[in-house]
Each structure stands twice: as C-alpha cells, then as structure tokens.
C-alpha cells in the first residue's frame, strides 16, 4: 500500500515548507516537490497544514480510580484521540500497593492488548517502592521498553510514596537509564485542608479547589526538583498548573539542572472561576485544580521561554453519573476531565491563532518534545524519510464547535461545550494507513500498537 500526499504545507518543530510526501507501507519513504511516483492513493493537501501525529503522554484509560473506572477504555480513548489528531498516547499503569510491577503490567496488558485503535505506550507508576520493586526496574526498562516511572506525591493510602521511597526509586532509575516523573502536590497538606473544610461543613466542588492552593503544588515541585538534583535522575513534572511551581523549575535551571515540565491544555484555557457553578463545577474537578489567570500567563510565558516543553491532557473522563458519587462530598468526586480529542484543536485556536505560539512551537508541544523526552524520536514526532507515517492533515481555516453531542470520547458532557474553534484535523494517518478521514474512522480496534521506548539519553 502506498500513499502520496500532495502539496501540503509541512510543519515540523524546525521546518515549514510545501512538498509532497510519499508513504510506502508504514513509513515515509520520500519527501520532495512535485514527486513523480505512482501511488495506490493520492491525497490532495493543498492549502492544508501537515503536522506529525500528536503524542499525548498523559492519559488514563480504563483506570481504576476513586472507587470507579475512567470511562474511556483503550478502544474508545485511542479512537477519540485519533479524531483529534493524536496518533499515540502514553497511559499510566498503577502498581497496587503490596503487589509487584509485573502484576500491574499484566493487568494493564489485559486491558490494552488487542483493544487499541491508536498507538500507545505505558509509564509505570511506582506506588510502593521496596526491594522487590527495585529489582523490577531493570526488567521494565530493558525487557518491556517502559522507561519512565511515575510517582504520586499525593493520594495518600492509595498511590502516594514518601520522600525516602522517592529518593530510593530515583537512585535505581538513574542507574538503569530511565526517568522519574511526578504528580507534584503535597498530599499531607491537601489531606489536612480537605478534612478541615469538611469539618466546617464545606462540601461543594469549590472546596476541592480551595483544598489544593498553589503552595501545595509549588512546595512539592521544588522538593521533587531538589531530590532529582541530589540523585541526578532525569526528571519530569506532569500537569503543572501554576506560577509558583514553574518558578521552582526556573530556579533549578539556575543551578544548571534540567527538569522537564508538562502542562495540560485545560490549565492554559480554563480557570478557577468555573468552580463557582454549584455541583456543575464537578465537570472540572481534577487534581491539581484549575488556577488563576496569572497562572495561565506564567504557563504561556514558560512555553515561550522553553521551560514548559509539553502540552498533554491528563485525560481522565468520568460519566456524569460517576461524578455524582461526590454530590454530597467534593472529596468523593472522581478527579479528571475529558480532553484527549480536543487538545490539538484547542491549542491551535488558543495558541497559534491568538499569536501566542508559532506553528513550529505547536508541533514541539503536541508531538516532537514528547517523542524526544520519552525515547521515541525520530520514529515518532517528526516528518522525515524513515519515520512512521503518523500525520495530521489540518485545515487551519475550518470553523467548528466542540460538544458532547459530536465528540467521540465516552463521556456524556464536555468541559468545552459550545466553544467555537478555528482549525480542524481532517485526515489522520497512523503508520501509513488513513485512520480518520472526513469524520469517519477507517481502522479497526487492534490496529494500535504498543511502542517500546528507548532509555533516556
Ligand atoms: O484529576 C486528575 N488529574 N485525575 C487523574 C489522576 C491524576 O492525578 O493524574
Ligand atoms: Zn496527577
Ligand atoms: Zn494524570
């Protein structure tokens, strides 16, 4: 099977030019002007942008969490991702405290094997670091191709590890060539504030937000950066939301330390005023919570300065019935919101169209940087001869509206209902196959492959 994409404006992290792309089987084999080749299928991309397939390195599919499961599974989640231009996701395996990493991997493979429509990989969340876990790190990296280890500095009793475990894990991961990532918020401070608010009869979603003030995130971000500095492990902070946390990373840079930073699309375009809507605010109950306008400005500035490298989603959807588990108590609302399908189009409209980021920066943030940081580049995250033909053909002028009525995520509401965007993902290729065209899915469940990742270099 061969495909010729003609006359697209090819945008990578570095380049911007008009050319044809010739694809054979899964790979790009030629790029050039007016290619004179015979192809099984020709796609006219005149007046369209061609981006590398999006990579969302922070999603939670079919995840057991807060007494329920996130509502998108591997099939529905990766399918929705494809409609939104994301051809690959990295999901989180959660170790059960008291059990091994291998047990957790087996459980997650049971959910993912044969079910994904788009490509995927795993981060391994270490929730119980001990001698058994320590011995498994090498296997995860070398045998399984899972090179990033997630930690939680919050959610005590289920996911959180203490600083002693963190330093132990960092030492081992550094030795084996991996990376440690973290959910950086101070779990003990948050638990104290949750209990205090509830003891004062404050149970609405607003108190989810008020129980996680900025300091809970900035303190943990600084502490994590210090432990990473001490151990020398490559480090990455997920879903950063605020100025205080980013300033700790800016400080770390002054001692020549590099800590990678991910923010999520919602923290760039939504703010804490949404917590003023009674129980409807449960739609945006996530951790960390949405912040203030000044934090959005810091994150956009951090993107511009290069201190924030990735825009992910932390896609963790729940149906409204599931959110209602916390109708009488905000601390029981399952945390998370749906966004896997909306990330690229939202960032284009609110980043590129508003003049906040260039097209090249858009590609860095949505694809190339994640591919580089997580050991998949150049196979993923770029448009070049020899790379996987994962491509997004994008109409920068098409206007459309986001709505739960039309999205493909398995979630009965949208956090962006009625938002009007300019710029739409039209045709999506994944490993040389047209996966989505004209709002139709053309690949089947099972087409998505697990992608092994390289060590950190
Ligand atoms: O609210 C969130 N973020 N839910 C998913 C779990 C996590 O902390 O990433
Ligand atoms: Zn988190
Ligand atoms: Zn998450």
PDB file of N, CA, C and O in Angstrom, residues 321-378:
ATOM      1  N   UNK A 321     -22.929  10.465  35.893  1.00  0.00           N
ATOM      2  CA  UNK A 321     -23.396   9.600  36.985  1.00  0.00           C
ATOM      3  C   UNK A 321     -22.232   9.291  37.930  1.00  0.00           C
ATOM      4  O   UNK A 321     -22.409   9.197  39.146  1.00  0.00           O
ATOM      5  N   UNK A 322     -21.050   9.102  37.375  1.00  0.00           N
ATOM      6  CA  UNK A 322     -19.869   8.812  38.205  1.00  0.00           C
ATOM      7  C   UNK A 322     -19.471  10.054  39.003  1.00  0.00           C
ATOM      8  O   UNK A 322     -19.160   9.968  40.183  1.00  0.00           O
ATOM      9  N   UNK A 323     -19.503  11.216  38.366  1.00  0.00           N
ATOM     10  CA  UNK A 323     -19.179  12.459  39.078  1.00  0.00           C
ATOM     11  C   UNK A 323     -20.128  12.649  40.268  1.00  0.00           C
ATOM     12  O   UNK A 323     -19.740  13.167  41.315  1.00  0.00           O
ATOM     13  N   UNK A 324     -21.382  12.169  40.097  1.00  0.00           N
ATOM     14  CA  UNK A 324     -22.374  12.350  41.162  1.00  0.00           C
ATOM     15  C   UNK A 324     -22.068  11.537  42.423  1.00  0.00           C
ATOM     16  O   UNK A 324     -22.717  11.716  43.461  1.00  0.00           O
ATOM     17  N   UNK A 325     -21.061  10.654  42.334  1.00  0.00           N
ATOM     18  CA  UNK A 325     -20.625   9.950  43.554  1.00  0.00           C
ATOM     19  C   UNK A 325     -20.204  10.969  44.618  1.00  0.00           C
ATOM     20  O   UNK A 325     -20.173  10.666  45.812  1.00  0.00           O
ATOM     21  N   UNK A 326     -19.875  12.177  44.177  1.00  0.00           N
ATOM     22  CA  UNK A 326     -19.426  13.209  45.124  1.00  0.00           C
ATOM     23  C   UNK A 326     -20.422  14.339  45.285  1.00  0.00           C
ATOM     24  O   UNK A 326     -20.051  15.447  45.689  1.00  0.00           O
ATOM     25  N   UNK A 327     -21.698  14.063  45.012  1.00  0.00           N
ATOM     26  CA  UNK A 327     -22.707  15.125  45.094  1.00  0.00           C
ATOM     27  C   UNK A 327     -22.786  15.742  46.491  1.00  0.00           C
ATOM     28  O   UNK A 327     -23.021  16.929  46.646  1.00  0.00           O
ATOM     29  N   UNK A 328     -22.556  14.891  47.506  1.00  0.00           N
ATOM     30  CA  UNK A 328     -22.687  15.406  48.875  1.00  0.00           C
ATOM     31  C   UNK A 328     -21.327  15.679  49.512  1.00  0.00           C
ATOM     32  O   UNK A 328     -21.249  16.134  50.655  1.00  0.00           O
ATOM     33  N   UNK A 329     -20.242  15.344  48.789  1.00  0.00           N
ATOM     34  CA  UNK A 329     -18.900  15.459  49.374  1.00  0.00           C
ATOM     35  C   UNK A 329     -17.869  15.570  48.243  1.00  0.00           C
ATOM     36  O   UNK A 329     -17.626  14.598  47.527  1.00  0.00           O
ATOM     37  N   UNK A 330     -17.292  16.760  48.101  1.00  0.00           N
ATOM     38  CA  UNK A 330     -16.373  17.009  46.972  1.00  0.00           C
ATOM     39  C   UNK A 330     -15.224  16.012  46.922  1.00  0.00           C
ATOM     40  O   UNK A 330     -14.685  15.719  45.853  1.00  0.00           O
ATOM     41  N   UNK A 331     -14.841  15.464  48.099  1.00  0.00           N
ATOM     42  CA  UNK A 331     -13.664  14.581  48.113  1.00  0.00           C
ATOM     43  C   UNK A 331     -13.977  13.207  47.516  1.00  0.00           C
ATOM     44  O   UNK A 331     -13.090  12.380  47.337  1.00  0.00           O
ATOM     45  N   UNK A 332     -15.246  12.982  47.177  1.00  0.00           N
ATOM     46  CA  UNK A 332     -15.628  11.709  46.545  1.00  0.00           C
ATOM     47  C   UNK A 332     -15.921  11.874  45.043  1.00  0.00           C
ATOM     48  O   UNK A 332     -16.304  10.918  44.372  1.00  0.00           O
ATOM     49  N   UNK A 333     -15.737  13.078  44.537  1.00  0.00           N
ATOM     50  CA  UNK A 333     -15.934  13.278  43.084  1.00  0.00           C
ATOM     51  C   UNK A 333     -14.712  12.693  42.368  1.00  0.00           C
ATOM     52  O   UNK A 333     -13.584  13.124  42.633  1.00  0.00           O
ATOM     53  N   UNK A 334     -14.898  11.716  41.474  1.00  0.00           N
ATOM     54  CA  UNK A 334     -13.732  11.191  40.757  1.00  0.00           C
ATOM     55  C   UNK A 334     -13.017  12.329  40.018  1.00  0.00           C
ATOM     56  O   UNK A 334     -13.659  13.104  39.315  1.00  0.00           O
ATOM     57  N   UNK A 335     -11.727  12.417  40.217  1.00  0.00           N
ATOM     58  CA  UNK A 335     -10.935  13.540  39.678  1.00  0.00           C
ATOM     59  C   UNK A 335     -10.588  13.300  38.207  1.00  0.00           C
ATOM     60  O   UNK A 335     -10.047  12.245  37.868  1.00  0.00           O
ATOM     61  N   UNK A 336     -10.851  14.294  37.375  1.00  0.00           N
ATOM     62  CA  UNK A 336     -10.404  14.198  35.989  1.00  0.00           C
ATOM     63  C   UNK A 336     -11.438  14.739  35.028  1.00  0.00           C
ATOM     64  O   UNK A 336     -12.614  14.899  35.385  1.00  0.00           O
ATOM     65  N   UNK A 337     -10.996  15.042  33.806  1.00  0.00           N
ATOM     66  CA  UNK A 337     -11.935  15.547  32.790  1.00  0.00           C
ATOM     67  C   UNK A 337     -11.542  15.050  31.401  1.00  0.00           C
ATOM     68  O   UNK A 337     -10.405  14.607  31.193  1.00  0.00           O
ATOM     69  N   UNK A 338     -12.497  15.066  30.450  1.00  0.00           N
ATOM     70  CA  UNK A 338     -12.219  14.544  29.106  1.00  0.00           C
ATOM     71  C   UNK A 338     -11.559  15.596  28.220  1.00  0.00           C
ATOM     72  O   UNK A 338     -12.048  16.726  28.165  1.00  0.00           O
ATOM     73  N   UNK A 339     -10.485  15.250  27.514  1.00  0.00           N
ATOM     74  CA  UNK A 339      -9.827  16.246  26.646  1.00  0.00           C
ATOM     75  C   UNK A 339      -8.993  15.630  25.526  1.00  0.00           C
ATOM     76  O   UNK A 339      -8.495  16.354  24.674  1.00  0.00           O
ATOM     77  N   UNK A 340      -8.856  14.310  25.518  1.00  0.00           N
ATOM     78  CA  UNK A 340      -7.915  13.654  24.591  1.00  0.00           C
ATOM     79  C   UNK A 340      -8.173  14.057  23.135  1.00  0.00           C
ATOM     80  O   UNK A 340      -7.250  14.163  22.337  1.00  0.00           O
ATOM     81  N   UNK A 341      -9.448  14.307  22.816  1.00  0.00           N
ATOM     82  CA  UNK A 341      -9.831  14.620  21.442  1.00  0.00           C
ATOM     83  C   UNK A 341      -9.680  16.112  21.126  1.00  0.00           C
ATOM     84  O   UNK A 341      -9.618  16.503  19.962  1.00  0.00           O
ATOM     85  N   UNK A 342      -9.630  16.936  22.160  1.00  0.00           N
ATOM     86  CA  UNK A 342      -9.713  18.387  21.966  1.00  0.00           C
ATOM     87  C   UNK A 342      -8.374  19.110  22.026  1.00  0.00           C
ATOM     88  O   UNK A 342      -8.271  20.276  21.658  1.00  0.00           O
ATOM     89  N   UNK A 343      -7.332  18.414  22.512  1.00  0.00           N
ATOM     90  CA  UNK A 343      -6.058  19.071  22.829  1.00  0.00           C
ATOM     91  C   UNK A 343      -5.480  19.847  21.646  1.00  0.00           C
ATOM     92  O   UNK A 343      -5.157  21.041  21.757  1.00  0.00           O
ATOM     93  N   UNK A 344      -5.355  19.203  20.493  1.00  0.00           N
ATOM     94  CA  UNK A 344      -4.634  19.854  19.400  1.00  0.00           C
ATOM     95  C   UNK A 344      -5.438  21.017  18.819  1.00  0.00           C
ATOM     96  O   UNK A 344      -4.895  22.087  18.546  1.00  0.00           O
ATOM     97  N   UNK A 345      -6.733  20.801  18.659  1.00  0.00           N
ATOM     98  CA  UNK A 345      -7.546  21.885  18.084  1.00  0.00           C
ATOM     99  C   UNK A 345      -7.672  23.058  19.061  1.00  0.00           C
ATOM    100  O   UNK A 345      -7.662  24.218  18.641  1.00  0.00           O
ATOM    101  N   UNK A 346      -7.764  22.775  20.358  1.00  0.00           N
ATOM    102  CA  UNK A 346      -7.803  23.874  21.334  1.00  0.00           C
ATOM    103  C   UNK A 346      -6.493  24.657  21.331  1.00  0.00           C
ATOM    104  O   UNK A 346      -6.481  25.888  21.362  1.00  0.00           O
ATOM    105  N   UNK A 347      -5.376  23.922  21.290  1.00  0.00           N
ATOM    106  CA  UNK A 347      -4.081  24.612  21.331  1.00  0.00           C
ATOM    107  C   UNK A 347      -3.852  25.416  20.050  1.00  0.00           C
ATOM    108  O   UNK A 347      -3.275  26.508  20.085  1.00  0.00           O
ATOM    109  N   UNK A 348      -4.350  24.906  18.942  1.00  0.00           N
ATOM    110  CA  UNK A 348      -4.203  25.654  17.688  1.00  0.00           C
ATOM    111  C   UNK A 348      -4.999  26.954  17.779  1.00  0.00           C
ATOM    112  O   UNK A 348      -4.481  28.038  17.513  1.00  0.00           O
ATOM    113  N   UNK A 349      -6.262  26.841  18.182  1.00  0.00           N
ATOM    114  CA  UNK A 349      -7.118  28.036  18.240  1.00  0.00           C
ATOM    115  C   UNK A 349      -6.626  29.050  19.274  1.00  0.00           C
ATOM    116  O   UNK A 349      -6.586  30.245  19.008  1.00  0.00           O
ATOM    117  N   UNK A 350      -6.275  28.531  20.458  1.00  0.00           N
ATOM    118  CA  UNK A 350      -5.935  29.456  21.553  1.00  0.00           C
ATOM    119  C   UNK A 350      -4.451  29.780  21.627  1.00  0.00           C
ATOM    120  O   UNK A 350      -4.063  30.717  22.316  1.00  0.00           O
ATOM    121  N   UNK A 351      -3.643  29.001  20.927  1.00  0.00           N
ATOM    122  CA  UNK A 351      -2.202  29.273  20.912  1.00  0.00           C
ATOM    123  C   UNK A 351      -1.776  29.912  19.610  1.00  0.00           C
ATOM    124  O   UNK A 351      -1.385  31.083  19.576  1.00  0.00           O
ATOM    125  N   UNK A 352      -1.894  29.168  18.510  1.00  0.00           N
ATOM    126  CA  UNK A 352      -1.423  29.673  17.208  1.00  0.00           C
ATOM    127  C   UNK A 352      -2.284  30.862  16.746  1.00  0.00           C
ATOM    128  O   UNK A 352      -1.761  31.933  16.442  1.00  0.00           O
ATOM    129  N   UNK A 353      -3.606  30.654  16.732  1.00  0.00           N
ATOM    130  CA  UNK A 353      -4.462  31.718  16.181  1.00  0.00           C
ATOM    131  C   UNK A 353      -4.415  32.995  17.002  1.00  0.00           C
ATOM    132  O   UNK A 353      -4.647  34.085  16.477  1.00  0.00           O
ATOM    133  N   UNK A 354      -4.128  32.871  18.299  1.00  0.00           N
ATOM    134  CA  UNK A 354      -4.056  34.090  19.131  1.00  0.00           C
ATOM    135  C   UNK A 354      -2.655  34.685  19.151  1.00  0.00           C
ATOM    136  O   UNK A 354      -2.381  35.602  19.927  1.00  0.00           O
ATOM    137  N   UNK A 355      -1.762  34.094  18.357  1.00  0.00           N
ATOM    138  CA  UNK A 355      -0.409  34.648  18.258  1.00  0.00           C
ATOM    139  C   UNK A 355       0.478  34.346  19.455  1.00  0.00           C
ATOM    140  O   UNK A 355       1.530  34.963  19.630  1.00  0.00           O
ATOM    141  N   UNK A 356       0.074  33.374  20.279  1.00  0.00           N
ATOM    142  CA  UNK A 356       0.895  33.058  21.457  1.00  0.00           C
ATOM    143  C   UNK A 356       2.046  32.119  21.123  1.00  0.00           C
ATOM    144  O   UNK A 356       3.070  32.129  21.798  1.00  0.00           O
ATOM    145  N   UNK A 357       1.823  31.238  20.147  1.00  0.00           N
ATOM    146  CA  UNK A 357       2.883  30.298  19.759  1.00  0.00           C
ATOM    147  C   UNK A 357       2.954  30.215  18.232  1.00  0.00           C
ATOM    148  O   UNK A 357       1.950  30.434  17.549  1.00  0.00           O
ATOM    149  N   UNK A 358       4.131  29.854  17.752  1.00  0.00           N
ATOM    150  CA  UNK A 358       4.304  29.672  16.303  1.00  0.00           C
ATOM    151  C   UNK A 358       3.822  28.272  15.915  1.00  0.00           C
ATOM    152  O   UNK A 358       3.613  27.402  16.781  1.00  0.00           O
ATOM    153  N   UNK A 359       3.725  28.039  14.622  1.00  0.00           N
ATOM    154  CA  UNK A 359       3.366  26.693  14.157  1.00  0.00           C
ATOM    155  C   UNK A 359       4.419  25.669  14.573  1.00  0.00           C
ATOM    156  O   UNK A 359       4.093  24.539  14.957  1.00  0.00           O
ATOM    157  N   UNK A 360       5.698  26.052  14.495  1.00  0.00           N
ATOM    158  CA  UNK A 360       6.761  25.106  14.896  1.00  0.00           C
ATOM    159  C   UNK A 360       6.650  24.770  16.381  1.00  0.00           C
ATOM    160  O   UNK A 360       6.809  23.612  16.792  1.00  0.00           O
ATOM    161  N   UNK A 361       6.346  25.770  17.185  1.00  0.00           N
ATOM    162  CA  UNK A 361       6.199  25.532  18.631  1.00  0.00           C
ATOM    163  C   UNK A 361       5.001  24.614  18.889  1.00  0.00           C
ATOM    164  O   UNK A 361       5.032  23.741  19.759  1.00  0.00           O
ATOM    165  N   UNK A 362       3.942  24.807  18.114  1.00  0.00           N
ATOM    166  CA  UNK A 362       2.758  23.951  18.229  1.00  0.00           C
ATOM    167  C   UNK A 362       3.159  22.481  18.052  1.00  0.00           C
ATOM    168  O   UNK A 362       2.736  21.611  18.816  1.00  0.00           O
ATOM    169  N   UNK A 363       3.990  22.224  17.056  1.00  0.00           N
ATOM    170  CA  UNK A 363       4.423  20.842  16.793  1.00  0.00           C
ATOM    171  C   UNK A 363       5.315  20.325  17.929  1.00  0.00           C
ATOM    172  O   UNK A 363       5.178  19.187  18.376  1.00  0.00           O
ATOM    173  N   UNK A 364       6.220  21.182  18.389  1.00  0.00           N
ATOM    174  CA  UNK A 364       7.061  20.774  19.537  1.00  0.00           C
ATOM    175  C   UNK A 364       6.196  20.339  20.711  1.00  0.00           C
ATOM    176  O   UNK A 364       6.412  19.301  21.319  1.00  0.00           O
ATOM    177  N   UNK A 365       5.208  21.188  21.039  1.00  0.00           N
ATOM    178  CA  UNK A 365       4.410  20.976  22.261  1.00  0.00           C
ATOM    179  C   UNK A 365       3.479  19.784  22.167  1.00  0.00           C
ATOM    180  O   UNK A 365       3.191  19.130  23.168  1.00  0.00           O
ATOM    181  N   UNK A 366       2.975  19.532  20.946  1.00  0.00           N
ATOM    182  CA  UNK A 366       1.966  18.473  20.812  1.00  0.00           C
ATOM    183  C   UNK A 366       2.565  17.131  20.422  1.00  0.00           C
ATOM    184  O   UNK A 366       1.878  16.113  20.509  1.00  0.00           O
ATOM    185  N   UNK A 367       3.847  17.129  19.975  1.00  0.00           N
ATOM    186  CA  UNK A 367       4.372  15.876  19.433  1.00  0.00           C
ATOM    187  C   UNK A 367       5.879  15.682  19.636  1.00  0.00           C
ATOM    188  O   UNK A 367       6.311  14.753  20.326  1.00  0.00           O
ATOM    189  N   UNK A 368       6.683  16.571  19.044  1.00  0.00           N
ATOM    190  CA  UNK A 368       8.123  16.305  18.960  1.00  0.00           C
ATOM    191  C   UNK A 368       8.790  16.218  20.329  1.00  0.00           C
ATOM    192  O   UNK A 368       9.616  15.320  20.571  1.00  0.00           O
ATOM    193  N   UNK A 369       8.464  17.154  21.216  1.00  0.00           N
ATOM    194  CA  UNK A 369       9.145  17.128  22.515  1.00  0.00           C
ATOM    195  C   UNK A 369       8.811  15.860  23.302  1.00  0.00           C
ATOM    196  O   UNK A 369       9.693  15.265  23.935  1.00  0.00           O
ATOM    197  N   UNK A 370       7.550  15.438  23.255  1.00  0.00           N
ATOM    198  CA  UNK A 370       7.187  14.203  23.968  1.00  0.00           C
ATOM    199  C   UNK A 370       7.941  13.015  23.375  1.00  0.00           C
ATOM    200  O   UNK A 370       8.426  12.136  24.102  1.00  0.00           O
ATOM    201  N   UNK A 371       8.057  12.990  22.036  1.00  0.00           N
ATOM    202  CA  UNK A 371       8.786  11.877  21.382  1.00  0.00           C
ATOM    203  C   UNK A 371      10.248  11.867  21.835  1.00  0.00           C
ATOM    204  O   UNK A 371      10.822  10.808  22.102  1.00  0.00           O
ATOM    205  N   UNK A 372      10.837  13.053  21.920  1.00  0.00           N
ATOM    206  CA  UNK A 372      12.248  13.126  22.328  1.00  0.00           C
ATOM    207  C   UNK A 372      12.415  12.780  23.803  1.00  0.00           C
ATOM    208  O   UNK A 372      13.274  11.975  24.174  1.00  0.00           O
ATOM    209  N   UNK A 373      11.612  13.386  24.637  1.00  0.00           N
ATOM    210  CA  UNK A 373      11.764  13.178  26.088  1.00  0.00           C
ATOM    211  C   UNK A 373      11.528  11.713  26.446  1.00  0.00           C
ATOM    212  O   UNK A 373      12.238  11.145  27.270  1.00  0.00           O
ATOM    213  N   UNK A 374      10.543  11.092  25.794  1.00  0.00           N
ATOM    214  CA  UNK A 374      10.170   9.728  26.186  1.00  0.00           C
ATOM    215  C   UNK A 374      10.742   8.636  25.273  1.00  0.00           C
ATOM    216  O   UNK A 374      10.246   7.514  25.245  1.00  0.00           O
ATOM    217  N   UNK A 375      11.821   8.966  24.557  1.00  0.00           N
ATOM    218  CA  UNK A 375      12.591   7.917  23.873  1.00  0.00           C
ATOM    219  C   UNK A 375      11.925   7.288  22.668  1.00  0.00           C
ATOM    220  O   UNK A 375      12.015   6.071  22.479  1.00  0.00           O
ATOM    221  N   UNK A 376      11.283   8.103  21.821  1.00  0.00           N
ATOM    222  CA  UNK A 376      10.641   7.548  20.615  1.00  0.00           C
ATOM    223  C   UNK A 376      11.072   8.270  19.358  1.00  0.00           C
ATOM    224  O   UNK A 376      10.591   7.964  18.269  1.00  0.00           O
ATOM    225  N   UNK A 377      11.894   9.289  19.514  1.00  0.00           N
ATOM    226  CA  UNK A 377      12.315  10.102  18.387  1.00  0.00           C
ATOM    227  C   UNK A 377      13.537   9.456  17.736  1.00  0.00           C
ATOM    228  O   UNK A 377      14.397   8.953  18.462  1.00  0.00           O
ATOM    229  N   UNK A 378      13.678   9.389  16.427  1.00  0.00           N
ATOM    230  CA  UNK A 378      12.836  10.031  15.408  1.00  0.00           C
ATOM    231  C   UNK A 378      11.719   9.148  14.845  1.00  0.00           C
ATOM    232  O   UNK A 378      11.029   9.590  13.924  1.00  0.00           O
TER     233      UNK A 378
END
